[in-house]
PDB file of C-alpha atoms in Angstrom:
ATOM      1  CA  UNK A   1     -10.709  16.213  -9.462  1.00  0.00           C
ATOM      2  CA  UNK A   2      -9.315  18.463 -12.110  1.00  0.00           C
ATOM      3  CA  UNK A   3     -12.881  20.074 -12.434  1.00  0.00           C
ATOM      4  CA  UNK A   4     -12.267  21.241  -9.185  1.00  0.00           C
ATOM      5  CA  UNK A   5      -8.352  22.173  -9.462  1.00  0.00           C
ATOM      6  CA  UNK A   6      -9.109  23.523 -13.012  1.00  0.00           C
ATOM      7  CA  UNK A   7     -11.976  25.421 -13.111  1.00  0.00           C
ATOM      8  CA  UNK A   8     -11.489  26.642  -9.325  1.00  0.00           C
ATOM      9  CA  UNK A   9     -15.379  25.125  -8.411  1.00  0.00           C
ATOM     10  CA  UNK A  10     -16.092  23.699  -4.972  1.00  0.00           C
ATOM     11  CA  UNK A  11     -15.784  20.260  -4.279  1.00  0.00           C
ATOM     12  CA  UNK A  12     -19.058  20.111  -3.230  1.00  0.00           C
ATOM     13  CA  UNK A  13     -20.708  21.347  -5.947  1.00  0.00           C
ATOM     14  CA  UNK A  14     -18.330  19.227  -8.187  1.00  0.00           C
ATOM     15  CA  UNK A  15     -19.384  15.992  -6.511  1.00  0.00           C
ATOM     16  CA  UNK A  16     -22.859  16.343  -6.539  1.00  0.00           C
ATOM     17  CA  UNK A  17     -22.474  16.950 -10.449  1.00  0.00           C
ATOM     18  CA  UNK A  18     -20.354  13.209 -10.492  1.00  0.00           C
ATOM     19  CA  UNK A  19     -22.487  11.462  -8.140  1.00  0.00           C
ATOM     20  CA  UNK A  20     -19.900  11.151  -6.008  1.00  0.00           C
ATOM     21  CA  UNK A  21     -19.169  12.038  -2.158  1.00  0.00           C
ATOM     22  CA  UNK A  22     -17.387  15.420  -1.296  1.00  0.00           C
ATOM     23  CA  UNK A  23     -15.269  13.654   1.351  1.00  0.00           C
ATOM     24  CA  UNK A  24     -13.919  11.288  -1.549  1.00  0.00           C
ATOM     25  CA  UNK A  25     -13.278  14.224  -4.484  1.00  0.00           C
ATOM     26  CA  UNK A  26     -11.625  16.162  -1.485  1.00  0.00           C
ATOM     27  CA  UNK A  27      -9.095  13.118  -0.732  1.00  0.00           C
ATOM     28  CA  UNK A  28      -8.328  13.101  -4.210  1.00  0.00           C
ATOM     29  CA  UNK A  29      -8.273  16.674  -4.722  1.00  0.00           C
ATOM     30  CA  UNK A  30      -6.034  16.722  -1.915  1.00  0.00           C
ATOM     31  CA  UNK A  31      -3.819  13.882  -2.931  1.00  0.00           C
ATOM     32  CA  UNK A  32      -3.626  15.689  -6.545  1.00  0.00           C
ATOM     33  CA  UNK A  33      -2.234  18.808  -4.355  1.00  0.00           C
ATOM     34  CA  UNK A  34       0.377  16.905  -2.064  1.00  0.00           C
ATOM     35  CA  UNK A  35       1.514  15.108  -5.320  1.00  0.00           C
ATOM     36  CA  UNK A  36       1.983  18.499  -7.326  1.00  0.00           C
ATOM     37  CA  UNK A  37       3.044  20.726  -4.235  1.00  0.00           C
ATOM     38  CA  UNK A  38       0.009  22.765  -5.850  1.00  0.00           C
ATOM     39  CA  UNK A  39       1.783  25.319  -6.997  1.00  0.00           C
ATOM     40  CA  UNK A  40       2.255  27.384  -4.030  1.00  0.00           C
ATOM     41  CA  UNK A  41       5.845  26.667  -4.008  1.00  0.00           C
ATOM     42  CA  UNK A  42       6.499  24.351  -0.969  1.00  0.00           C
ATOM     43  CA  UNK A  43       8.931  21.078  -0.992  1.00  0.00           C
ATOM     44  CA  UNK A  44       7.783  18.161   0.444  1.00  0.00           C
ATOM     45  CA  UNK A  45       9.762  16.092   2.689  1.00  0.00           C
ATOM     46  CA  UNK A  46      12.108  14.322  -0.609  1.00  0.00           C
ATOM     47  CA  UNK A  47      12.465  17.391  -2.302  1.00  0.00           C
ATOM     48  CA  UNK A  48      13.948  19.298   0.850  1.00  0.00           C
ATOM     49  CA  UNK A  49      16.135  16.378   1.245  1.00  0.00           C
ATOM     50  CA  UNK A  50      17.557  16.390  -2.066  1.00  0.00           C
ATOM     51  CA  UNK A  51      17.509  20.203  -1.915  1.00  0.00           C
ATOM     52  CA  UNK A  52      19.530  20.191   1.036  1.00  0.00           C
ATOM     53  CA  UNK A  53      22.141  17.602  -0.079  1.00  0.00           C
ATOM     54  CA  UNK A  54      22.999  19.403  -3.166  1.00  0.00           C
ATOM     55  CA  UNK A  55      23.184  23.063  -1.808  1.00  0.00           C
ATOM     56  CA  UNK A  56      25.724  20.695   0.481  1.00  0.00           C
ATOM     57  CA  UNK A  57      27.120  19.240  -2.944  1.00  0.00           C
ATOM     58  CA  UNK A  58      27.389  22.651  -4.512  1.00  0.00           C
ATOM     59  CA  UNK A  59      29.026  24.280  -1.005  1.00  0.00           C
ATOM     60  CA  UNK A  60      31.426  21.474  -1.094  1.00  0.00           C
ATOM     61  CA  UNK A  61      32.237  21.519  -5.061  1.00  0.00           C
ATOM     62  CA  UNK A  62      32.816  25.562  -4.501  1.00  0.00           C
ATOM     63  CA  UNK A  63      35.432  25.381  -2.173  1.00  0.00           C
ATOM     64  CA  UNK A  64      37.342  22.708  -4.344  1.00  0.00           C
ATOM     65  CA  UNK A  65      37.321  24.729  -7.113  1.00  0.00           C
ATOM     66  CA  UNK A  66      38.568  27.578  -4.829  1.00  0.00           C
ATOM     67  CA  UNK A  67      41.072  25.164  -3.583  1.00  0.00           C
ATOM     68  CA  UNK A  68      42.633  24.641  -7.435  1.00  0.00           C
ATOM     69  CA  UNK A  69      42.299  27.517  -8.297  1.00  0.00           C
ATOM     70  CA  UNK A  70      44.927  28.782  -5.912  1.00  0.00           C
ATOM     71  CA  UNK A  71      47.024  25.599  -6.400  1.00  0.00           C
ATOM     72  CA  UNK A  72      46.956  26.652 -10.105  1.00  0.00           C
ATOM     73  CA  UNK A  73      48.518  29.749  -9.855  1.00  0.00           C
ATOM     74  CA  UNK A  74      50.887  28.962  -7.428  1.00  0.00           C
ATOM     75  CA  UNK A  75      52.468  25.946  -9.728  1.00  0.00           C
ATOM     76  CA  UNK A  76      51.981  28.354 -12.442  1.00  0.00           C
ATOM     77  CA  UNK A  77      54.002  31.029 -10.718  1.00  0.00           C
ATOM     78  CA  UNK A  78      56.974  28.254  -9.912  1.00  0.00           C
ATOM     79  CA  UNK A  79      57.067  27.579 -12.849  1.00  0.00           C
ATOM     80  CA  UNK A  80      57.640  31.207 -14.119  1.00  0.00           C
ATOM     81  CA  UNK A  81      60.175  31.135 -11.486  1.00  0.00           C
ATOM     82  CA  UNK A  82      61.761  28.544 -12.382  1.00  0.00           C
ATOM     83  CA  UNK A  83      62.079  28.910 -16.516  1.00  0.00           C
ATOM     84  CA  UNK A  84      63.033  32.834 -15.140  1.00  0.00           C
ATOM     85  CA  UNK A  85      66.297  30.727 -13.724  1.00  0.00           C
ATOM     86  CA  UNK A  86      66.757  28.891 -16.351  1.00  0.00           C
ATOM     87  CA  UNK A  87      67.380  31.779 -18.929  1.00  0.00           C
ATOM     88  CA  UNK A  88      69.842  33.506 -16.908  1.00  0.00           C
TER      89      UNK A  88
END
């Protein structure tokens, strides 16, 4: 299988090298290349999942931080305020 993935040969003249059939070094060779998403850059169906639920995650943990942010400097500006009333 790797001869094939490897070296870039075809499976047929691969197999015929082994002994084997071409229709059984192509299932693998094309098992191997589901397993490693070959390279090409595509998700398969898990992947997408999880990639989905954390851009979700990450969407959700933004607008939290967003959320203290503001709630940060507004208890930071009462406070100002409110040591500004103190002094006086």
């Amino acid at each position: 299988m790797k001869l094939v993935i490897n070296t870039g040969r075809p499976i047929a003249t691969v197999a015929r090298e082994l002994g084997i059939t071409e229709q059984s070094l192509g299932r693998w060779v094309n098992a191997y290349r589901a397993r490693q998403g070959d390279g090409d850059g595509a998700l398969n169906e898990t992947d997408r999942a999880e990639l989905l639920r954390l851009r979700k995650e990450n969407s959700e943990l933004k607008m939290d931080r967003a959320f203290l942010k503001k709630a940060s400097l507004f208890f930071a500006q009462e406070a100002s305020d409110t040591n500004e009333k103190r002094s006086r």
